[in-house]
Amino acid sequence: ASIPAEHPLRVVVQAAGVRDDGMLDSLDAARFERVMRSKLDLAWHLHELTAEADLSHFLLFSSAPCLLGAAGQANNAAANSYLDALAAYRHGRGLPATSLGWGFWAEESGIADLADGDRERLVQQVRLRFGLNPMPTDRVLGLLDAALEASEPLLVPATFDSAAIRDQAAAGTLPPILRGLVRAAVHRESEGDALAQRLAEVPPAERETVMTELVRAHAAAVLGHASAEAVDPEALLIELGLDSLGATELRNRIAAATKLPVPGSVVAGRSSAASVATHVLGQWEANGGGPSSNGSGNGADPAAPPSPGRSAFLTLFEESGGAGRVAEFADLIASASRLRARFEGLPGDTIAPPRVDLAEGSETPALVLLPSIVPTSGPQEYVRFAQGFRGERNVVVAPHLGFQEGEPLPATLEAAAAMQAEAILGLGIDGPFALVGYSSGGWLAHAVASQLQRRDRAPIAVVLLDSPSDVPAASTWLEPLLDSGSAAPEQLQVPVDDARLTASAAYFAMFAEWRPEELGVPVAMIRAAEPSEGIATGSAVDGSGSGFWESLESVVEVPGDHFTMLTDHAPTTAQAVKDLLEDVQIGGATSERSQ
């Protein structure tokens, strides 16, 4: 209304957006609302407020990956689809509108928080996953000019890599919307058919090599490598940089390529390309050398009843959620956890959880990371965070004992902390190191630091990554597992089973009466700026606190919420840890710091 009549409003550009990626089972209402508000609400307000204006253009910035099918962007895809629909709605009413499904800009826009060195890997990932090449700024502006001259309500200004989309077509992973671009591909043999033929032709002793090469090739594509040679078949995929989102994509790729069901557990945790290949080859052979009988590559019919071998706990878990009795289920698994094998003192070296190395380098201090203690916890929580330290310093994850089938549980918190302390002493770290604990893992990091202090090998600092200030009710950490759409607990990014459910219940019970004792080393909190429902760290940037953390050496606030601080905002969180440790090394942590 304030625009003068002599200079009327002619063009509206809606280019706002908030990035909050995650698999569907990890997205809550708040994460959807945050993304929707920046696109859906704003676009509709602009539509209403300018309906009477004599506009020449009404431009909406959408996204090509959301049209192509981008895993981990459910909220962004929904928001961008709204923009596409709004453009069509306006066209139907004689109003100007164009939704632009932008491809990959070479120039950084600022919406992605990328660490140095990640850009090249991202370019390769986008090319292999979506067939998109990065567009320099002059190309972007040229396509924008072309869009202004067009009359269609939806356009995709993008540059495609013809070789990449041909490869996708041959592999059977080409998005349906692109199939008209590579018509010759429909006559080519699918990757699944070619694989089946090759496996049938080679001697049985060579089949595992063939399957391993297939897994390595798809792992390389997910990880952003140009060649399968970059994937060591024996290395843990998580150590190569495969996070939970990547594991889901790799599972889907292998399922599509082999037409066989690939459970999430096969590519999660301690899997290598070789171990994944062994499992998938075993399924192929058990199936008589062909695809799954349902031909979907996605496992059993989701509408079918649970198989007889499915854990009764998982069935009861889902039923308790539907009946609003999760608290009673929590009591059940707490009781069941007390029946598991326990150790009072130190377990033997043979049953200590194997370390997971996520970064290497010569700088100090080294970092020892302790995961949270929820059922889906594990080294994968730290993959993107650890990328910020590669080539700089050693970063190793010390998993908790009891979360895998066959592992005993510690009988007490003292036993759990002592076991981890001994495991850390056995890592062979010569110089200084710091303990880092994410969420509830921060509690254990603090308890382990106390044990190490008694052994005269204390860390130089304990860093808490958004660690809660008290122990929540069991339903608080169980209910999110039920908010996963159609995914059953065992189909989540980190498949939940009896061992994980009962281990988590046991660890939470250990901390029920725990209070952190005074340590002789700095304890600092890296706190997420955005609150998350049900999670209270009880610490402010001014150093004040409550609950467990009444007194901290320093508090650093970083962008994101409890979950995105280690995913979308992982580089910023990693830098905050570096800055904090530098403060410690030059004479003590600062009392207040904000980022």
Coordinates of C-alpha atoms in Angstrom, one line a residue:
A1 CA 0.0 0.0 0.0
S2 CA 2.9 2.3 0.6
I3 CA 4.3 1.9 -3.0
P4 CA 3.7 5.2 -4.9
A5 CA 1.4 5.1 -7.9
E6 CA 4.0 6.6 -10.2
H7 CA 6.2 3.6 -9.5
P8 CA 3.7 0.7 -9.3
L9 CA 4.5 -2.7 -8.1
R10 CA 5.1 -5.0 -11.1
V11 CA 7.1 -8.0 -9.9
V12 CA 6.9 -10.2 -6.9
V13 CA 9.7 -12.8 -6.2
Q14 CA 9.2 -15.3 -3.3
A15 CA 12.7 -16.6 -2.8
A16 CA 12.6 -17.3 1.0
G17 CA 13.3 -20.8 2.4
V18 CA 14.4 -22.6 5.5
R19 CA 16.4 -25.8 5.3
D20 CA 15.5 -28.5 7.9
D21 CA 16.2 -31.8 6.2
G22 CA 15.6 -35.2 7.8
M23 CA 14.0 -38.6 7.1
L24 CA 10.2 -38.6 7.6
D25 CA 10.4 -40.5 10.8
S26 CA 12.6 -37.8 12.3
L27 CA 10.3 -34.8 11.4
D28 CA 7.9 -33.5 14.0
A29 CA 5.2 -30.9 13.6
A30 CA 7.6 -28.1 14.6
R31 CA 10.1 -29.0 11.8
F32 CA 7.3 -29.1 9.2
E33 CA 5.9 -25.8 10.4
R34 CA 9.3 -24.1 10.3
V35 CA 9.7 -25.0 6.6
M36 CA 6.1 -24.4 5.6
R37 CA 5.9 -21.0 7.2
S38 CA 8.8 -19.7 5.1
K39 CA 7.2 -20.8 1.8
L40 CA 3.5 -21.7 2.1
D41 CA 2.4 -18.9 4.5
L42 CA 4.5 -16.2 2.9
A43 CA 3.5 -17.1 -0.7
W44 CA -0.2 -17.1 0.1
H45 CA 0.1 -13.7 1.9
L46 CA 1.9 -12.3 -1.2
H47 CA -0.8 -13.8 -3.4
E48 CA -3.6 -12.2 -1.4
L49 CA -1.9 -8.8 -0.9
T50 CA -1.1 -8.4 -4.6
A51 CA -4.3 -9.8 -6.1
E52 CA -5.4 -6.4 -7.3
A53 CA -2.0 -5.2 -8.4
D54 CA -1.2 -5.0 -12.1
L55 CA 1.7 -7.5 -11.9
S56 CA 3.8 -8.6 -14.8
H57 CA 5.4 -11.5 -12.9
F58 CA 4.8 -13.5 -9.7
L59 CA 7.8 -15.7 -9.3
L60 CA 8.0 -18.6 -6.8
F61 CA 11.4 -20.3 -6.1
S62 CA 10.8 -24.0 -5.9
S63 CA 13.3 -26.9 -6.2
A64 CA 14.2 -29.5 -8.8
P65 CA 15.3 -32.2 -6.3
C66 CA 11.9 -32.0 -4.7
L67 CA 10.3 -32.7 -8.1
L68 CA 12.8 -35.5 -8.8
G69 CA 12.4 -37.2 -5.4
A70 CA 14.9 -36.2 -2.8
A71 CA 15.2 -38.5 0.2
G72 CA 15.3 -36.6 3.5
Q73 CA 13.4 -33.6 2.3
A74 CA 9.7 -34.5 3.0
N75 CA 8.9 -31.1 4.5
N76 CA 10.7 -29.1 1.8
A77 CA 9.1 -31.2 -0.9
A78 CA 5.7 -30.5 0.5
A79 CA 6.3 -26.8 0.8
N80 CA 7.7 -26.5 -2.7
S81 CA 4.8 -28.6 -4.1
Y82 CA 2.5 -26.0 -2.6
L83 CA 4.3 -23.2 -4.5
D84 CA 3.9 -25.2 -7.7
A85 CA 0.2 -25.6 -7.1
L86 CA -0.2 -22.0 -6.2
A87 CA 1.3 -21.0 -9.5
A88 CA -1.3 -23.2 -11.3
Y89 CA -4.1 -21.8 -9.1
R90 CA -3.2 -18.3 -10.1
H91 CA -2.9 -19.2 -13.8
G92 CA -6.4 -20.6 -13.6
R93 CA -7.7 -17.2 -12.5
G94 CA -5.8 -15.2 -15.1
L95 CA -3.1 -14.0 -12.7
P96 CA 0.6 -14.2 -13.6
A97 CA 2.6 -16.8 -11.8
T98 CA 5.6 -19.0 -12.5
S99 CA 7.0 -21.6 -10.1
L100 CA 10.7 -22.2 -10.8
G101 CA 12.0 -25.6 -9.8
W102 CA 15.7 -24.5 -9.6
G103 CA 18.5 -26.9 -10.2
F104 CA 21.9 -26.8 -8.6
W105 CA 23.5 -23.3 -8.3
A106 CA 27.3 -23.4 -8.4
E107 CA 27.4 -20.2 -6.3
E108 CA 26.6 -20.8 -2.6
S109 CA 23.3 -19.4 -1.5
G110 CA 23.8 -19.5 2.2
I111 CA 20.9 -21.9 2.9
A112 CA 23.4 -24.8 3.2
D113 CA 25.9 -24.7 6.0
L114 CA 28.9 -26.4 4.3
A115 CA 32.3 -26.9 5.8
D116 CA 35.4 -26.4 3.7
G117 CA 36.0 -29.4 1.4
D118 CA 32.4 -30.5 1.4
R119 CA 31.5 -28.5 -1.7
E120 CA 33.2 -30.8 -4.2
R121 CA 31.7 -33.9 -2.5
L122 CA 28.2 -32.2 -2.7
V123 CA 28.6 -31.5 -6.4
Q124 CA 29.4 -35.1 -7.1
Q125 CA 26.5 -36.3 -4.9
V126 CA 24.0 -34.1 -6.7
R127 CA 25.2 -35.2 -10.1
L128 CA 25.0 -38.9 -9.2
R129 CA 21.7 -38.7 -7.3
F130 CA 19.8 -36.3 -9.4
G131 CA 21.7 -36.0 -12.7
L132 CA 22.2 -32.2 -12.0
N133 CA 25.3 -30.3 -12.9
P134 CA 26.1 -27.1 -11.0
M135 CA 25.1 -23.9 -12.9
P136 CA 27.4 -20.8 -12.8
T137 CA 25.7 -17.5 -12.0
D138 CA 25.5 -16.3 -15.7
R139 CA 23.7 -19.6 -16.6
V140 CA 21.2 -19.1 -13.7
L141 CA 20.5 -15.5 -14.8
G142 CA 20.1 -16.6 -18.4
L143 CA 17.5 -19.3 -17.4
L144 CA 15.7 -16.7 -15.3
D145 CA 15.5 -14.4 -18.3
A146 CA 14.1 -17.3 -20.4
A147 CA 11.5 -18.1 -17.7
L148 CA 10.3 -14.5 -17.7
E149 CA 9.5 -14.9 -21.4
A150 CA 7.6 -18.2 -20.9
S151 CA 3.9 -18.7 -20.1
E152 CA 3.9 -22.1 -18.3
P153 CA 3.1 -22.0 -14.6
L154 CA 5.9 -24.5 -13.7
L155 CA 9.4 -24.6 -15.2
V156 CA 12.6 -26.3 -14.1
P157 CA 15.6 -24.2 -14.8
A158 CA 18.4 -26.8 -14.5
T159 CA 21.3 -28.3 -16.3
F160 CA 21.3 -32.0 -16.5
D161 CA 24.3 -34.3 -16.9
S162 CA 23.3 -36.6 -19.8
A163 CA 25.8 -39.4 -18.8
A164 CA 24.5 -39.4 -15.2
I165 CA 20.9 -39.7 -16.2
R166 CA 21.7 -42.4 -18.7
D167 CA 23.4 -44.3 -15.9
Q168 CA 20.4 -43.9 -13.7
A169 CA 18.1 -45.1 -16.5
A170 CA 20.3 -48.2 -16.9
A171 CA 20.2 -48.8 -13.2
G172 CA 16.4 -48.4 -13.0
T173 CA 16.7 -45.4 -10.6
L174 CA 15.9 -42.6 -13.0
P175 CA 13.1 -40.4 -11.6
P176 CA 9.9 -41.0 -13.7
I177 CA 9.7 -37.3 -14.6
L178 CA 13.0 -37.6 -16.5
R179 CA 12.2 -40.7 -18.5
G180 CA 11.3 -38.8 -21.6
L181 CA 14.8 -37.4 -21.7
V182 CA 16.5 -40.8 -22.3
R183 CA 14.0 -42.7 -24.4
A184 CA 16.6 -45.2 -25.6
A185 CA 17.1 -46.3 -22.0
V186 CA 13.8 -48.1 -21.9
H187 CA 15.3 -50.7 -24.3
R188 CA 18.4 -51.3 -22.3
E189 CA 18.8 -54.1 -19.9
S190 CA 18.0 -53.1 -16.3
E191 CA 20.8 -53.3 -13.7
G192 CA 18.8 -56.0 -11.9
D193 CA 18.5 -58.2 -14.9
A194 CA 22.2 -57.7 -15.8
L195 CA 23.2 -58.6 -12.3
A196 CA 21.1 -61.7 -12.2
Q197 CA 22.6 -62.9 -15.5
R198 CA 26.1 -62.1 -14.4
L199 CA 25.7 -63.9 -11.1
A200 CA 24.3 -66.9 -12.9
E201 CA 27.2 -67.0 -15.3
V202 CA 30.2 -66.7 -13.0
P203 CA 31.4 -69.6 -10.8
P204 CA 29.9 -69.6 -7.3
A205 CA 33.2 -68.6 -5.7
E206 CA 33.2 -65.3 -7.7
R207 CA 29.7 -64.2 -6.9
E208 CA 30.6 -62.4 -3.8
T209 CA 33.1 -60.3 -5.7
V210 CA 30.5 -59.4 -8.2
M211 CA 28.0 -58.4 -5.5
T212 CA 30.7 -56.5 -3.6
E213 CA 31.5 -54.4 -6.7
L214 CA 27.8 -53.5 -7.1
V215 CA 27.6 -52.4 -3.4
R216 CA 30.8 -50.4 -3.7
A217 CA 29.5 -48.6 -6.8
H218 CA 26.3 -47.6 -5.1
A219 CA 28.1 -46.6 -1.9
A220 CA 30.4 -44.5 -3.9
A221 CA 27.5 -42.7 -5.6
V222 CA 25.8 -42.0 -2.2
L223 CA 29.1 -40.8 -0.6
G224 CA 29.9 -38.6 -3.6
H225 CA 32.9 -40.4 -5.1
A226 CA 33.4 -40.7 -8.8
S227 CA 34.6 -44.3 -8.6
A228 CA 33.9 -47.5 -6.6
E229 CA 37.6 -47.7 -6.1
A230 CA 37.3 -45.0 -3.4
V231 CA 35.2 -47.4 -1.2
D232 CA 37.3 -49.9 0.7
P233 CA 35.2 -53.0 0.8
E234 CA 36.3 -53.9 4.3
A235 CA 36.0 -50.5 5.9
L236 CA 33.0 -49.7 8.0
L237 CA 30.6 -47.6 5.8
I238 CA 30.1 -45.2 8.8
E239 CA 33.8 -44.6 8.9
L240 CA 33.7 -43.7 5.2
G241 CA 31.1 -41.0 6.0
L242 CA 27.8 -42.8 5.5
D243 CA 25.2 -41.1 7.8
S244 CA 21.7 -42.3 8.5
L245 CA 20.2 -40.6 5.5
G246 CA 22.9 -42.0 3.3
A247 CA 22.3 -45.5 4.7
T248 CA 18.7 -45.2 3.8
E249 CA 19.5 -44.2 0.2
L250 CA 22.1 -46.9 -0.1
R251 CA 19.6 -49.5 1.1
N252 CA 17.0 -48.2 -1.5
R253 CA 19.6 -48.3 -4.3
I254 CA 20.7 -51.8 -3.6
A255 CA 17.0 -53.0 -3.3
A256 CA 16.2 -51.4 -6.6
A257 CA 19.3 -52.9 -8.3
T258 CA 18.8 -56.4 -7.0
K259 CA 15.0 -56.5 -6.7
L260 CA 15.6 -58.0 -3.3
P261 CA 14.5 -56.7 0.2
V262 CA 17.3 -55.0 2.1
P263 CA 16.6 -54.5 5.8
G264 CA 17.9 -51.3 7.3
S265 CA 20.0 -53.2 9.8
V266 CA 22.1 -54.5 6.9
V267 CA 23.6 -51.1 6.1
A268 CA 23.5 -49.6 9.5
G269 CA 26.1 -49.5 12.3
R270 CA 29.0 -51.8 11.8
S271 CA 28.5 -52.7 8.2
S272 CA 31.0 -52.7 5.3
A273 CA 30.5 -53.0 1.6
A274 CA 31.7 -56.6 1.8
S275 CA 29.3 -57.5 4.7
V276 CA 26.3 -55.9 2.9
A277 CA 27.3 -57.9 -0.3
T278 CA 27.5 -61.1 1.7
H279 CA 24.0 -60.6 3.1
V280 CA 22.4 -59.6 -0.2
L281 CA 24.1 -62.5 -2.0
G282 CA 22.8 -64.9 0.6
Q283 CA 19.2 -63.6 0.0
W284 CA 19.7 -64.0 -3.8
E285 CA 20.9 -67.6 -3.4
A286 CA 18.2 -68.4 -0.9
N287 CA 15.6 -67.1 -3.3
G288 CA 16.8 -69.5 -6.0
G289 CA 19.0 -67.0 -7.8
G290 CA 16.4 -64.4 -8.6
P291 CA 14.5 -61.4 -7.2
S292 CA 12.1 -61.4 -4.2
S293 CA 8.8 -63.1 -4.9
N294 CA 6.9 -59.9 -4.5
G295 CA 9.3 -58.3 -7.0
S296 CA 9.3 -54.9 -5.2
G297 CA 12.7 -54.9 -3.7
N298 CA 11.2 -53.5 -0.6
G299 CA 10.6 -56.5 1.5
A300 CA 7.3 -57.9 2.7
D301 CA 3.9 -56.5 2.0
P302 CA 3.5 -53.7 4.5
A303 CA -0.2 -54.6 4.9
A304 CA 0.7 -58.2 5.8
P305 CA 0.7 -59.3 9.5
P306 CA 4.1 -59.4 11.3
S307 CA 6.1 -62.5 10.5
P308 CA 6.3 -65.2 13.1
G309 CA 9.9 -64.4 13.8
R310 CA 9.2 -60.7 14.7
S311 CA 9.9 -59.7 18.3
A312 CA 6.9 -59.7 20.5
F313 CA 8.2 -56.5 22.1
L314 CA 8.0 -54.6 18.9
T315 CA 4.4 -55.7 18.3
L316 CA 3.5 -54.7 21.9
F317 CA 5.4 -51.5 21.5
E318 CA 3.2 -50.5 18.5
E319 CA 0.1 -51.6 20.2
S320 CA 0.9 -49.6 23.3
G321 CA 1.3 -46.5 21.3
G322 CA -2.2 -47.0 19.7
A323 CA -3.7 -47.6 23.1
G324 CA -2.0 -44.6 24.8
R325 CA -0.1 -47.0 27.1
V326 CA 3.5 -46.3 26.3
A327 CA 4.3 -45.7 29.9
E328 CA 3.2 -49.2 30.8
F329 CA 5.3 -50.6 27.9
A330 CA 8.3 -48.7 29.3
D331 CA 7.8 -50.5 32.7
L332 CA 7.7 -53.8 30.8
I333 CA 11.0 -53.3 29.0
A334 CA 12.6 -51.9 32.2
S335 CA 11.7 -55.2 33.9
A336 CA 12.9 -57.3 30.9
S337 CA 16.2 -55.4 30.9
R338 CA 16.9 -56.7 34.4
L339 CA 16.8 -60.3 33.1
R340 CA 19.6 -59.7 30.6
A341 CA 23.2 -60.9 31.2
R342 CA 25.0 -58.3 33.4
F343 CA 28.5 -57.6 34.5
E344 CA 29.5 -56.0 37.8
G345 CA 33.2 -55.4 37.2
L346 CA 35.1 -54.9 34.0
P347 CA 34.1 -57.1 31.1
G348 CA 36.8 -58.9 29.2
D349 CA 38.5 -57.2 26.2
T350 CA 36.8 -59.6 23.9
I351 CA 33.4 -58.2 24.5
A352 CA 34.3 -54.5 24.5
P353 CA 32.5 -52.6 21.7
P354 CA 34.8 -52.0 18.8
R355 CA 35.9 -48.3 18.2
V356 CA 34.6 -46.5 15.2
D357 CA 37.1 -44.0 13.7
L358 CA 35.5 -41.0 12.0
A359 CA 38.5 -38.7 11.4
E360 CA 42.3 -38.8 11.5
G361 CA 44.9 -36.1 12.0
S362 CA 47.8 -35.0 14.0
E363 CA 46.4 -32.0 15.9
T364 CA 45.4 -32.2 19.5
P365 CA 43.3 -32.7 21.5
A366 CA 41.8 -35.9 20.0
L367 CA 38.1 -36.3 20.4
V368 CA 36.4 -39.3 22.0
L369 CA 32.7 -39.2 21.2
L370 CA 30.0 -41.0 23.3
P371 CA 26.6 -41.5 21.6
S372 CA 23.2 -41.0 23.3
I373 CA 21.5 -43.9 25.1
V374 CA 18.2 -43.9 23.2
P375 CA 17.3 -47.1 21.2
T376 CA 18.4 -45.6 17.9
S377 CA 21.8 -44.3 19.2
G378 CA 25.1 -45.1 17.8
P379 CA 28.2 -43.8 15.9
Q380 CA 26.0 -42.6 13.0
E381 CA 24.9 -39.6 15.2
Y382 CA 28.3 -38.1 14.7
V383 CA 29.1 -38.7 11.0
R384 CA 28.4 -35.2 9.7
F385 CA 29.8 -33.6 12.8
A386 CA 33.1 -35.5 12.4
Q387 CA 33.6 -34.4 8.8
G388 CA 34.6 -31.0 10.2
F389 CA 37.7 -32.7 11.8
R390 CA 38.9 -34.8 8.9
G391 CA 42.6 -34.4 8.1
E392 CA 42.9 -32.4 11.3
R393 CA 42.7 -34.6 14.4
N394 CA 41.7 -38.1 15.5
V395 CA 38.0 -38.5 16.2
V396 CA 36.8 -41.8 17.5
V397 CA 33.4 -43.0 18.7
A398 CA 33.2 -45.3 21.7
P399 CA 29.8 -47.2 21.4
H400 CA 28.0 -48.4 24.5
L401 CA 28.0 -52.1 25.5
G402 CA 24.7 -53.9 25.4
F403 CA 23.0 -52.4 22.3
Q404 CA 23.9 -55.3 20.1
E405 CA 22.5 -58.9 20.3
G406 CA 24.7 -61.0 22.5
E407 CA 26.4 -58.2 24.4
P408 CA 26.0 -58.1 28.2
L409 CA 24.7 -55.0 30.0
P410 CA 26.5 -53.2 32.8
A411 CA 24.8 -53.9 36.1
T412 CA 25.4 -50.4 37.4
L413 CA 26.4 -46.9 36.2
E414 CA 29.7 -47.4 37.9
A415 CA 30.3 -50.5 35.8
A416 CA 29.2 -48.8 32.6
A417 CA 31.5 -45.8 33.2
A418 CA 34.4 -48.0 34.3
M419 CA 34.1 -50.2 31.2
Q420 CA 34.1 -47.1 28.9
A421 CA 37.0 -45.6 30.8
E422 CA 39.1 -48.8 30.3
A423 CA 38.0 -48.9 26.6
I424 CA 39.2 -45.3 26.1
L425 CA 42.5 -46.0 27.8
G426 CA 42.9 -48.9 25.4
L427 CA 42.6 -46.6 22.4
G428 CA 46.2 -45.8 22.5
I429 CA 45.8 -42.0 22.6
D430 CA 49.2 -40.6 23.5
G431 CA 48.4 -36.9 23.8
P432 CA 45.5 -34.9 25.3
F433 CA 41.9 -35.7 24.4
A434 CA 38.5 -34.4 25.2
L435 CA 35.3 -36.3 25.8
V436 CA 32.2 -35.2 23.8
G437 CA 28.7 -36.5 24.6
Y438 CA 25.6 -35.8 22.6
S439 CA 22.2 -35.6 24.3
S440 CA 22.0 -38.2 27.1
G441 CA 25.5 -39.4 26.0
G442 CA 26.7 -36.2 27.8
W443 CA 25.7 -37.8 31.1
L444 CA 27.8 -40.8 30.4
A445 CA 30.7 -38.6 29.2
H446 CA 30.7 -36.8 32.5
A447 CA 30.6 -40.1 34.5
V448 CA 33.4 -41.6 32.4
A449 CA 35.5 -38.4 32.9
S450 CA 35.2 -39.0 36.7
Q451 CA 36.5 -42.6 36.2
L452 CA 39.4 -41.4 34.0
Q453 CA 40.3 -38.8 36.6
R454 CA 40.7 -41.5 39.2
R455 CA 43.0 -43.3 36.8
D456 CA 45.2 -40.2 36.4
R457 CA 44.2 -39.9 32.7
A458 CA 41.6 -37.2 32.8
P459 CA 40.4 -35.5 29.6
I460 CA 41.3 -31.9 29.1
A461 CA 37.6 -31.1 28.9
V462 CA 34.1 -32.6 28.8
V463 CA 31.9 -31.1 26.0
L464 CA 28.1 -31.6 26.3
L465 CA 26.1 -31.4 23.1
D466 CA 22.7 -30.2 24.1
S467 CA 22.6 -32.7 27.0
P468 CA 19.3 -32.6 29.0
S469 CA 19.4 -31.3 32.5
D470 CA 17.4 -34.1 34.0
V471 CA 16.3 -37.7 33.2
P472 CA 12.9 -37.6 31.4
A473 CA 10.1 -40.1 31.7
A474 CA 10.6 -43.2 29.6
S475 CA 7.7 -42.3 27.3
T476 CA 9.6 -39.2 26.3
W477 CA 12.3 -41.2 24.5
L478 CA 10.0 -44.0 23.4
E479 CA 7.1 -42.1 21.8
P480 CA 9.2 -40.5 19.0
L481 CA 9.9 -44.0 17.7
L482 CA 6.2 -44.4 17.1
D483 CA 5.8 -41.1 15.2
S484 CA 7.4 -42.6 12.1
G485 CA 4.5 -42.7 9.7
S486 CA 4.1 -46.2 8.3
A487 CA 7.6 -47.3 9.3
A488 CA 7.8 -50.1 11.8
P489 CA 10.5 -49.7 14.6
E490 CA 12.7 -52.3 12.9
Q491 CA 12.5 -50.4 9.6
L492 CA 13.8 -47.1 11.0
Q493 CA 17.2 -45.6 9.9
V494 CA 18.7 -47.5 12.9
P495 CA 16.5 -50.5 13.2
V496 CA 15.1 -51.0 16.7
D497 CA 15.1 -54.5 18.2
D498 CA 14.8 -56.1 21.7
A499 CA 18.5 -55.5 22.5
R500 CA 18.2 -51.8 21.8
L501 CA 15.0 -51.3 23.6
T502 CA 16.1 -53.2 26.8
A503 CA 19.6 -51.6 26.7
S504 CA 18.2 -48.1 26.5
A505 CA 15.8 -48.8 29.3
A506 CA 18.7 -50.2 31.4
Y507 CA 20.9 -47.2 30.8
F508 CA 18.1 -44.7 31.6
A509 CA 17.4 -46.5 34.8
M510 CA 21.1 -46.2 35.8
F511 CA 20.8 -42.4 35.6
A512 CA 17.5 -42.1 37.5
E513 CA 19.2 -41.0 40.7
W514 CA 22.5 -39.7 39.2
R515 CA 23.9 -36.3 39.8
P516 CA 27.2 -35.1 38.3
E517 CA 30.0 -34.8 40.7
E518 CA 32.6 -32.0 40.7
L519 CA 35.3 -32.6 38.1
G520 CA 38.8 -31.2 38.0
V521 CA 38.4 -30.4 34.2
P522 CA 36.3 -27.8 32.4
V523 CA 32.7 -28.9 31.5
A524 CA 31.1 -26.9 28.7
M525 CA 27.7 -27.0 27.0
I526 CA 27.2 -26.6 23.3
R527 CA 23.5 -25.6 23.3
A528 CA 21.0 -25.6 20.3
A529 CA 19.5 -22.2 19.8
E530 CA 16.1 -23.5 18.9
P531 CA 14.1 -25.4 21.5
S532 CA 12.9 -28.9 20.9
E533 CA 9.8 -30.3 22.5
G534 CA 10.4 -32.4 25.6
I535 CA 14.2 -31.6 25.7
A536 CA 15.5 -29.0 28.2
T537 CA 19.2 -28.5 28.6
G538 CA 18.6 -26.1 31.5
S539 CA 21.5 -23.9 30.4
A540 CA 21.7 -20.4 29.0
V541 CA 24.4 -18.6 27.1
D542 CA 24.9 -16.4 30.2
G543 CA 26.2 -19.5 32.1
S544 CA 23.1 -19.9 34.3
G545 CA 21.7 -23.4 34.5
S546 CA 19.4 -25.7 36.4
G547 CA 19.0 -29.5 37.0
F548 CA 22.2 -31.4 36.4
W549 CA 24.0 -28.4 34.9
E550 CA 23.8 -25.7 37.6
S551 CA 27.4 -24.7 37.0
L552 CA 29.3 -24.9 33.8
E553 CA 32.6 -23.5 32.6
S554 CA 31.0 -22.1 29.5
V555 CA 28.0 -22.2 27.3
V556 CA 28.1 -21.9 23.5
E557 CA 24.9 -21.4 21.5
V558 CA 24.8 -22.7 17.9
P559 CA 22.2 -22.6 15.2
G560 CA 19.6 -25.4 14.9
D561 CA 17.6 -27.5 17.3
H562 CA 18.5 -30.7 19.2
F563 CA 18.6 -32.8 16.1
T564 CA 19.7 -30.4 13.3
M565 CA 22.8 -29.2 15.3
L566 CA 24.5 -32.5 14.3
T567 CA 23.0 -32.7 10.8
D568 CA 22.3 -29.5 8.8
H569 CA 24.3 -27.3 11.2
A570 CA 27.0 -29.9 12.0
P571 CA 29.9 -27.8 10.5
T572 CA 28.9 -24.9 12.8
T573 CA 28.7 -27.2 15.8
A574 CA 32.1 -28.7 15.0
Q575 CA 33.6 -25.2 14.7
A576 CA 32.1 -24.3 18.1
V577 CA 33.8 -27.3 19.7
K578 CA 37.1 -26.3 18.1
D579 CA 36.9 -22.8 19.4
L580 CA 36.0 -24.0 22.9
L581 CA 38.9 -26.5 23.0
E582 CA 41.3 -23.8 21.8
D583 CA 40.1 -21.7 24.8
V584 CA 40.8 -24.6 27.1
Q585 CA 44.3 -25.1 25.8
I586 CA 45.3 -21.5 26.0
G587 CA 44.4 -21.2 29.6
G588 CA 40.8 -22.1 30.4
A589 CA 37.4 -21.9 29.0
T590 CA 35.7 -18.6 28.7
S591 CA 32.8 -17.9 31.0
E592 CA 30.5 -16.8 28.2
R593 CA 30.5 -17.3 24.5
S594 CA 27.9 -16.9 21.8
Q595 CA 27.9 -18.0 18.1

